[in-house]
Coordinates of C-alpha atoms in Angstrom, one line a residue:
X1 CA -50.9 -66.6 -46.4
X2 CA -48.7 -68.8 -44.5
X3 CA -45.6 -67.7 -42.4
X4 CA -42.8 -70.2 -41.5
X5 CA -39.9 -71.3 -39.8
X6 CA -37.3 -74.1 -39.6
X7 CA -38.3 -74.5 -35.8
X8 CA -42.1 -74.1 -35.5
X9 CA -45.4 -74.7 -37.1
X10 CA -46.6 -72.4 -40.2
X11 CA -48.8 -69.3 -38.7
X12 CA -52.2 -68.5 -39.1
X13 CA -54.1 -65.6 -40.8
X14 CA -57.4 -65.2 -42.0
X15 CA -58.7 -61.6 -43.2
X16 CA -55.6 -60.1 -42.0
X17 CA -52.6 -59.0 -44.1
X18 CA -49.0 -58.8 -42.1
X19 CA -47.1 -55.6 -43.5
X20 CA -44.5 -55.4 -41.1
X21 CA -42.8 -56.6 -37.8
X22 CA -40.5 -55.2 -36.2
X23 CA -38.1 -56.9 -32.8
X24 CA -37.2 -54.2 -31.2
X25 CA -33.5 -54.3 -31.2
X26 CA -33.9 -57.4 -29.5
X27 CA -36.2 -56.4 -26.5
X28 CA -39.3 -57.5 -28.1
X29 CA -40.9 -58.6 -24.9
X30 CA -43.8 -55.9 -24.5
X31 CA -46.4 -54.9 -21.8
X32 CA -49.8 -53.9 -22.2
X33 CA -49.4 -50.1 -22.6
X34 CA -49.3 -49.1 -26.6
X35 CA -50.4 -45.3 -27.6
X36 CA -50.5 -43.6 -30.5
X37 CA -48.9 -40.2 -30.8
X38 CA -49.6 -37.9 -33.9
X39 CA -46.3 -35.5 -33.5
X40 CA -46.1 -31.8 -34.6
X41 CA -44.1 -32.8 -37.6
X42 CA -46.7 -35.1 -38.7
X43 CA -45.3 -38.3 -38.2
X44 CA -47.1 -41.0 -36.1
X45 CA -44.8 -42.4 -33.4
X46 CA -46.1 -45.2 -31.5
X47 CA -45.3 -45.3 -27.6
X48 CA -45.0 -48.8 -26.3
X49 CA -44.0 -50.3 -23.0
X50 CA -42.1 -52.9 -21.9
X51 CA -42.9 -56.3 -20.0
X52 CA -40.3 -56.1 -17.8
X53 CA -36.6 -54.5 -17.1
X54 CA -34.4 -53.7 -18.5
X55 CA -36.3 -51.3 -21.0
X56 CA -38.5 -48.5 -19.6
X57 CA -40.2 -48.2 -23.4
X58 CA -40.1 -47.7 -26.7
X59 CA -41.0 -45.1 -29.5
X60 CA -41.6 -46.1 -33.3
X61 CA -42.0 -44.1 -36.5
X62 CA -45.0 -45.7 -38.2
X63 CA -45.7 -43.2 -40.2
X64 CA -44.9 -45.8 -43.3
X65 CA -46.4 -48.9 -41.7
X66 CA -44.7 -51.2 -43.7
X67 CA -41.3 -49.8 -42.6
X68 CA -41.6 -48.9 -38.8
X69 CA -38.1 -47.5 -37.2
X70 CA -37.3 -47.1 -33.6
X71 CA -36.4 -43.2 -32.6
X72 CA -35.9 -44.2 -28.7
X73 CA -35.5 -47.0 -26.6
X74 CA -35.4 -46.3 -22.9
X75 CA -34.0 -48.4 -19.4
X76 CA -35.2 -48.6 -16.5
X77 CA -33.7 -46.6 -13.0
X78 CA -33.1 -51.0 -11.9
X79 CA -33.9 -54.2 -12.8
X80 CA -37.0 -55.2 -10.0
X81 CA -39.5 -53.1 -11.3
X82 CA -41.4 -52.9 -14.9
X83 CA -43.6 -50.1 -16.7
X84 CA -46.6 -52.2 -17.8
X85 CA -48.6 -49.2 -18.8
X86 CA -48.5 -45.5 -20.6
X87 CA -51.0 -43.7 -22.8
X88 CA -49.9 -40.3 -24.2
X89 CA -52.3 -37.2 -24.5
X90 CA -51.4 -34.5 -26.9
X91 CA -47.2 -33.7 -26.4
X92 CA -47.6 -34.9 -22.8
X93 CA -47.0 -39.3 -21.9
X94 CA -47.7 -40.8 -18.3
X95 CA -46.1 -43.9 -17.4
X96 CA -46.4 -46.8 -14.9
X97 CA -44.0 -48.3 -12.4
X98 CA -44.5 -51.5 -10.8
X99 CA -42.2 -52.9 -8.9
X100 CA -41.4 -56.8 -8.2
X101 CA -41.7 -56.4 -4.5
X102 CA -43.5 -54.1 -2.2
X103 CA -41.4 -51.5 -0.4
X104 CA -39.5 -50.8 -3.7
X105 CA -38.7 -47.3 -5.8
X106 CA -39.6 -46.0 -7.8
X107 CA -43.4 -47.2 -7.9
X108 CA -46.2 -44.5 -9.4
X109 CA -46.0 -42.4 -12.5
X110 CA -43.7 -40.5 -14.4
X111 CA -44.8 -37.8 -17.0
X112 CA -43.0 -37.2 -20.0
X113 CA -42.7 -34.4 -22.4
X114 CA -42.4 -36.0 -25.9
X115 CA -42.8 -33.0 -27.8
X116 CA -39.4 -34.1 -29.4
X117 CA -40.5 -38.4 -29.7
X118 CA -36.4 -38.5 -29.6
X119 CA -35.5 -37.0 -26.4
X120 CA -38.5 -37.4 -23.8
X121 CA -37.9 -35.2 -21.1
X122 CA -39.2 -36.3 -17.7
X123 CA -41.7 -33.4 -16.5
X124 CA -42.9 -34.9 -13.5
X125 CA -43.7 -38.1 -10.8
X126 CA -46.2 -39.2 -8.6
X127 CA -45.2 -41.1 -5.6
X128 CA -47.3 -44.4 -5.3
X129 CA -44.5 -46.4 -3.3
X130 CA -44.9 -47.9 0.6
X131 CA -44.6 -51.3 3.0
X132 CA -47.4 -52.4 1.1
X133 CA -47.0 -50.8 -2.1
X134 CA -45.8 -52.2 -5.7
X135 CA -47.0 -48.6 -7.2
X136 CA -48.8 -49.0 -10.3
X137 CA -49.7 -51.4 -12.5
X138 CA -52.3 -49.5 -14.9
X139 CA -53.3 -46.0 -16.4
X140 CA -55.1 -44.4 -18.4
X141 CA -54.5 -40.6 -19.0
X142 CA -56.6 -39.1 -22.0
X143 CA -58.0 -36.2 -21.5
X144 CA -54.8 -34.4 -20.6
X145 CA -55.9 -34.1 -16.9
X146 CA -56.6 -36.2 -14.7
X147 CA -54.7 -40.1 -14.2
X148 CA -57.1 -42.9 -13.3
X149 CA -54.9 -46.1 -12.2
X150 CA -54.7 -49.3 -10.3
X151 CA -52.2 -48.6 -7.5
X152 CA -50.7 -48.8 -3.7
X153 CA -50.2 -46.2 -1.5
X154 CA -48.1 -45.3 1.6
X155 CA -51.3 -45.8 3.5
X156 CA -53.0 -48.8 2.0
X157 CA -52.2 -52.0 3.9
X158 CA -54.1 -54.6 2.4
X159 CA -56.0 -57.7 4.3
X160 CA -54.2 -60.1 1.7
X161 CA -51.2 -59.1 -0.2
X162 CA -53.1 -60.2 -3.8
X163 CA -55.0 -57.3 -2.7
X164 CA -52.6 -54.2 -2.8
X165 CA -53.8 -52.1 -5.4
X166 CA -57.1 -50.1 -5.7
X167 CA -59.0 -47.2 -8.1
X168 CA -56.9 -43.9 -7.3
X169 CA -57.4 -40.8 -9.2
X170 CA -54.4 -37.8 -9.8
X171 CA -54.8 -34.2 -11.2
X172 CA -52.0 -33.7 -13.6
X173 CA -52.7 -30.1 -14.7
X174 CA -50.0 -29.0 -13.0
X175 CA -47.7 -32.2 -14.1
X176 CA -44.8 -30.7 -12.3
X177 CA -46.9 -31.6 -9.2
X178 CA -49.7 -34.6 -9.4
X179 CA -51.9 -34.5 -6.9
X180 CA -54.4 -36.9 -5.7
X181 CA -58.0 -36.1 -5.8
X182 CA -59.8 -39.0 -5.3
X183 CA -59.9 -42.7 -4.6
X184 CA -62.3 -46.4 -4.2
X185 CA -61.6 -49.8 -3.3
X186 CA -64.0 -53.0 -2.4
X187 CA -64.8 -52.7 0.9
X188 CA -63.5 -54.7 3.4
X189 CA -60.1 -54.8 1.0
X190 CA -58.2 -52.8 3.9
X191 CA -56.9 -53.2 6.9
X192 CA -59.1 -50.8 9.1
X193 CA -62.7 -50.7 7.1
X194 CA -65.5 -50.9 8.8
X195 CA -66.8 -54.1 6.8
X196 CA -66.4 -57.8 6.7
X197 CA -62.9 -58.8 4.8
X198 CA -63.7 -60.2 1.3
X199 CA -64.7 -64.2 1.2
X200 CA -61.6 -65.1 -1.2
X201 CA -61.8 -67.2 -4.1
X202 CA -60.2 -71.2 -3.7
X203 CA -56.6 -70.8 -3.6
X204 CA -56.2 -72.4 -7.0
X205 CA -58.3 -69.3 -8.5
X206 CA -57.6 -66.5 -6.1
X207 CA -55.3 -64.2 -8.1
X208 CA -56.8 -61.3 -6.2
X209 CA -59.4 -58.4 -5.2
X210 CA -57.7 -55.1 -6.9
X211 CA -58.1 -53.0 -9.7
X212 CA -56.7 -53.3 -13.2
X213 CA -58.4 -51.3 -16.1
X214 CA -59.4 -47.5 -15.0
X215 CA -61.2 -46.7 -18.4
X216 CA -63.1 -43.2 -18.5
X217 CA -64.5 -41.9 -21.7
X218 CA -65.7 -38.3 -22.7
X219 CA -69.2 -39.6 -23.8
X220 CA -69.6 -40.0 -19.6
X221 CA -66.9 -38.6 -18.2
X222 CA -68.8 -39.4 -14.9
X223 CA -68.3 -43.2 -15.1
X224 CA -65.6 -45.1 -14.3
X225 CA -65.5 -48.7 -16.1
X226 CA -63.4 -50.3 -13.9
X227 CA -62.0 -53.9 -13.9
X228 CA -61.6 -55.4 -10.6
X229 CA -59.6 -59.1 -11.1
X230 CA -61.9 -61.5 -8.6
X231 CA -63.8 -58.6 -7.8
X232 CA -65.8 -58.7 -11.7
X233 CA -66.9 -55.5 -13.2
X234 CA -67.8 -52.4 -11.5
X235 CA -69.0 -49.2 -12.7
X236 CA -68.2 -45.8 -10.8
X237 CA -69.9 -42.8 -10.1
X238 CA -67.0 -40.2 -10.3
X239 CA -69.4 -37.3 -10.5
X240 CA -67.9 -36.4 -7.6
X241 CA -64.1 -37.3 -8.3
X242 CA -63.1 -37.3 -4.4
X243 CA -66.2 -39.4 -3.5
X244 CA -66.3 -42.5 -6.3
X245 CA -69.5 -44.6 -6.1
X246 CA -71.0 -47.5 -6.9
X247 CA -73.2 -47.9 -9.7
X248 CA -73.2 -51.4 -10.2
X249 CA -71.0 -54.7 -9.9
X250 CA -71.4 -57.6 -12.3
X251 CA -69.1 -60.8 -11.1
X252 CA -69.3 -64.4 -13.0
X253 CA -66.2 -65.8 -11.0
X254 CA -66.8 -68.6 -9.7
X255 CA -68.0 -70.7 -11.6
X256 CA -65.3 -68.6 -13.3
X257 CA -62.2 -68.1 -12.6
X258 CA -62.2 -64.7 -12.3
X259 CA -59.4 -61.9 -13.5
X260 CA -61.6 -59.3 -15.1
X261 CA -59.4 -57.0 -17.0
X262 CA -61.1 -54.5 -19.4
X263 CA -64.4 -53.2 -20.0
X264 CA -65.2 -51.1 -23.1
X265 CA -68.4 -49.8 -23.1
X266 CA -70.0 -49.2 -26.7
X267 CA -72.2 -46.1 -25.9
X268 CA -74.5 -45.9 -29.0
X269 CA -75.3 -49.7 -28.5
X270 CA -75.6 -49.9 -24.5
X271 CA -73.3 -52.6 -24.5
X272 CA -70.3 -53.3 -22.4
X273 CA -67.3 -55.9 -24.0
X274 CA -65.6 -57.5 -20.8
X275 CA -62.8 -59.3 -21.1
X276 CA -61.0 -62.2 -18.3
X277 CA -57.4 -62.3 -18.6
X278 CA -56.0 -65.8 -19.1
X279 CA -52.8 -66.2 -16.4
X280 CA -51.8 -69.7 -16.3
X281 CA -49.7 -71.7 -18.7
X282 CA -51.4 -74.5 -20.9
X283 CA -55.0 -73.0 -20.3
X284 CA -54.9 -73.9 -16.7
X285 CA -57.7 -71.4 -16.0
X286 CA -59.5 -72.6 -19.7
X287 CA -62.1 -70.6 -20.2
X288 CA -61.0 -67.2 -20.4
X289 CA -63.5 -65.4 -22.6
X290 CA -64.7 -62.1 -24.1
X291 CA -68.5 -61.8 -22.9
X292 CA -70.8 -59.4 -24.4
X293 CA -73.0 -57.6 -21.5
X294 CA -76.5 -55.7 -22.0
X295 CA -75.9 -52.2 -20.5
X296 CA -79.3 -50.8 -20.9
X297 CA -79.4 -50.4 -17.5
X298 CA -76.2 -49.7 -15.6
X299 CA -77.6 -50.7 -12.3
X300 CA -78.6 -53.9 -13.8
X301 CA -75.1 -55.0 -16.5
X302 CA -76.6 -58.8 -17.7
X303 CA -74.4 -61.3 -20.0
X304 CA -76.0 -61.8 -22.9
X305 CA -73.1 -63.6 -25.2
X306 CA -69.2 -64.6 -25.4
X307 CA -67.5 -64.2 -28.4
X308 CA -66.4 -67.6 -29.9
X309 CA -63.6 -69.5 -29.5
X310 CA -61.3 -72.0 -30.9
X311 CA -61.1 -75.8 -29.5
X312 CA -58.9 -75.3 -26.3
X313 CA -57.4 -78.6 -27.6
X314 CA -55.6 -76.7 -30.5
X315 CA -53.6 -74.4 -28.0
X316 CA -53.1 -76.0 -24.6
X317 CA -50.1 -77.7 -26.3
X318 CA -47.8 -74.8 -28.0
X319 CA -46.5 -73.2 -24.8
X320 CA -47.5 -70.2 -22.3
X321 CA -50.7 -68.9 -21.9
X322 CA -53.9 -69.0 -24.1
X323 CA -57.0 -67.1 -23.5
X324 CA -58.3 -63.9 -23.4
X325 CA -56.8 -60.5 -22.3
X326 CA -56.9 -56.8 -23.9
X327 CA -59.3 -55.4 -26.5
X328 CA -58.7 -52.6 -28.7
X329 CA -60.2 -49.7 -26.0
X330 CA -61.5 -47.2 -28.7
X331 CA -59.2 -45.0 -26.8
X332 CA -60.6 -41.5 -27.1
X333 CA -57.7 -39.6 -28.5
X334 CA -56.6 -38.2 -32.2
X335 CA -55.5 -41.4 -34.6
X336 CA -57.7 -43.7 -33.2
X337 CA -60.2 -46.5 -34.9
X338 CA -63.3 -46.5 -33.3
X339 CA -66.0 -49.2 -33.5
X340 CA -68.8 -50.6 -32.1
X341 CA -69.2 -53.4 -34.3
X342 CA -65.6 -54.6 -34.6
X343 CA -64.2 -56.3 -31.6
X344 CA -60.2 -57.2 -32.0
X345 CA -58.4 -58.8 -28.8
X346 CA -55.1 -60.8 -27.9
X347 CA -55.4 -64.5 -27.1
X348 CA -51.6 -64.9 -26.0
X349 CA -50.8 -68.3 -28.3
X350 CA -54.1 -67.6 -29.2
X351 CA -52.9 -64.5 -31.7
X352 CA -54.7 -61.7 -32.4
X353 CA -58.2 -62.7 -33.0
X354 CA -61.4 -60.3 -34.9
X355 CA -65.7 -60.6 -33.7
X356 CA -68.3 -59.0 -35.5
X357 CA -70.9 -58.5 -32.9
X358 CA -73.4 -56.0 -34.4
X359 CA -75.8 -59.0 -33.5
X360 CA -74.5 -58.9 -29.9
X361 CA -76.4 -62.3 -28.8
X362 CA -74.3 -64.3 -31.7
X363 CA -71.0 -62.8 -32.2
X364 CA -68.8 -63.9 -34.6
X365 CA -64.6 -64.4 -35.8
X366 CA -64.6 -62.7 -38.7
X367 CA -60.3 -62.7 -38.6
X368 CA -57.5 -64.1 -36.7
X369 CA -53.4 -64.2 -37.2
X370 CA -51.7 -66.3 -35.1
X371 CA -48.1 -66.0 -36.0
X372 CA -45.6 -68.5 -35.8
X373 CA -42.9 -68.5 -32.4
X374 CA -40.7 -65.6 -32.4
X375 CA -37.3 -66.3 -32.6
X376 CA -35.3 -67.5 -29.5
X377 CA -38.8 -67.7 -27.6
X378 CA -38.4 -69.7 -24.4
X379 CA -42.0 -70.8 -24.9
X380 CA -41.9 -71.9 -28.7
X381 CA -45.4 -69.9 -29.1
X382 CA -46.3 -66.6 -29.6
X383 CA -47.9 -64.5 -26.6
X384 CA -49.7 -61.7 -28.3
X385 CA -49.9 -59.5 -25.3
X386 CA -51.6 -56.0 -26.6
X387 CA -53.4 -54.3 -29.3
X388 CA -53.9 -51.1 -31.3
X389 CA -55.4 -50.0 -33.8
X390 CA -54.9 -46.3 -35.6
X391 CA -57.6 -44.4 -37.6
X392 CA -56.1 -45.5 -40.7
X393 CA -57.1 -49.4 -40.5
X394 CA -54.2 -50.4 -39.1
X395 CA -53.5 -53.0 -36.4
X396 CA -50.6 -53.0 -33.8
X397 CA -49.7 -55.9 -32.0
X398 CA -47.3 -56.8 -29.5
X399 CA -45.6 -60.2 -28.2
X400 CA -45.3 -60.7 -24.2
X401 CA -42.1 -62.5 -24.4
X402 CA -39.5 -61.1 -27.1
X403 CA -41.3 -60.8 -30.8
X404 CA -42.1 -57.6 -30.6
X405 CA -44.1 -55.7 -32.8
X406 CA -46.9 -57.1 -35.7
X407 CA -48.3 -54.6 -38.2
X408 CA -51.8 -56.0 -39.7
X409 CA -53.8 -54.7 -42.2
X410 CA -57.4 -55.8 -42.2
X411 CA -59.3 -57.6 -44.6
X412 CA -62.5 -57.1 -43.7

């Protein structure tokens, strides 16, 4: 199947069928934060967020994949912050606020009552602003309780201002009033621990020592799989949620260049998936890779594989960034697609790209779709940002920049 315009080179798809696409009245440039909601009145509305201002998010009916509409479309309060990340749990959606610049408002969460997908109704806020605060760049709110994020807070002052934002963990079973229960950062990270500041990474690689990915799962709702930028992987003891611990840390940066983003583990294989998010143009920071990690023992997490890639050559050409960045999470909520043999991930100009890894020491593409540059992209490549997948087979895909939203079938 080939794709093409009068201004760009044909896309490219391979065990993937494209049955619809969507721009998003125009605001087609999407964050990381997609979740699917299956409403009272049976129709599937999926929740995405934006990259930046002015829109807050947006909802589409895909109950008909091949016909997706919009039912709301929301701004934000101004035009200096972003909400990169939500996930919805039953009727009830949490969603980030980061702002450009510490010191700003709002920057935390905001809970949502989207009983009605049309007319959210804001239920409730937590307060992660200060002087040293963006708020909060992450989340991941599943089980209808508790908030796990990468944030500030009023009384974090960081030893390096990559460093701002840590694990922090909020009650919302009152979501009129979030409370804070528990929190963990790398020590030395703050201003006032009692242990040696972090040894930074060179300057052309130091992108910083916070947390990104919060990810806990009801197989071991004890465990925090936690992605930590230059800090690698860690995994958390949240047995105690007011006292996190370490289990184990598994770093490969350098030689690396660090930015560890997600890790999925795959609990009936004692496997973790870890991804490193590509964040320079023209593959600046080339490799950026998917690795496959033994998790037999979680004190002990040891790389075993990467999943394959494409010759860099082919992409450090087309504009923006290429490598990896977010995985389909198995999220554990109703209308998801679980697997623990199918790996599908966003490459940026890279596409959307499938591994079959049930051999986890020789993984292999079994699928990609690389569509061509949206319209009136400023990069003249795509930037295929996040990913979805529902419990039907179908793949959700978003653009960082302005092409919005990719429906996929897969072929395989």
């Amino acid at each position: 199947m080939s794709l093409t315009t009068a201004d760009s080179r044909p896309s490219a798809i391979w065990n993937f069928r494209l049955i619809g696409h969507h721009e998003l009245n125009g605001f087609g440039g999407m964050g990381e934060g997609l979740s699917m909601q299956m409403a009272k009145d049976g129709r599937r509305i999926l929740w995405a967020a934006h990259e930046s201002a002015p829109k807050n998010f947006t909802a589409i009916d895909v109950t008909d994949p091949r016909n997706p509409k919009v039912v709301v479309q929301t701004d934000l309060p101004h035009q200096k912050m972003r909400s990169n990340s939500l996930e919805t749990s039953g009727d009830i959606m949490a969603v980030a606020y980061q702002t450009k610049q510490v010191g700003l408002q709002p920057a935390g969460f905001e809970l949502f009552d989207i009983s009605t997908p049309e007319m959210p109704k804001s239920i409730g806020f937590f307060d992660a602003s200060g002087p040293y605060s963006r708020g909060v760049h992450q989340l991941w709110f599943c089980d209808g309780e508790y908030v796990h994020m990468a944030a500030g807070a009023s009384d974090f002052q960081p030893h390096h201002s990559n460093d701002d934002q840590f694990y922090r963990i909020v009650d919302v079973r009152n979501p009129s009033k979030p409370e804070e229960v528990g929190r963990w950062w790398m020590p030395g990270q703050r201003v006032g621990d009692n242990a040696p500041k972090i040894t930074r990474h060179p300057p052309h690689m130091d992108k910083g020592f916070r947390a990104h990915n919060t990810n806990v799962y009801p197989q071991k709702p004890d465990r925090c799989y936690l992605g930590y930028i230059d800090g690698g992987m860690y995994i958390l003891d949240i047995t105690d949620k007011s006292l996190p611990r370490v289990v184990s840390n598994w770093d490969n940066s350098p030689p690396y260049h660090g930015f560890t983003h997600t890790i999925l583990p795959l609990f009936g294989r004692d496997l973790f998936v870890v991804t490193d998010e590509s964040t320079v143009d023209n593959a600046a920071d080339w490799p950026k890779l998917i690795w496959i990690v033994d998790g037999r023992d979680e004190t002990n997490p040891v790389p075993i594989a990467t999943c394959p890639m494409p010759p860099v050559a082919d992409f450090r050409g087309r504009g923006g960034r290429f490598g990896a960045h977010n995985i389909h999470e198995n999220v554990p909520v109703p209308g998801c697609w679980r697997s623990e043999n199918i790996i599908i991930g966003t490459f940026f100009n890279g596409g959307l790209r499938a591994f079959d890894i049930t051999d986890p020491y020789a993984p292999k593409e079994v699928g990609h779709f690389v569509p061509e540059a949206p319209r009136h992209s400023p990069l003249g490549a795509i930037q295929l940002n996040d990913v979805f997948v529902d419990d039907r087979g179908i793949v959700f895909c978003v653009d960082r920049v302005i092409g919005g939203l990719y429906i996929l079938e897969m072929d395989f």
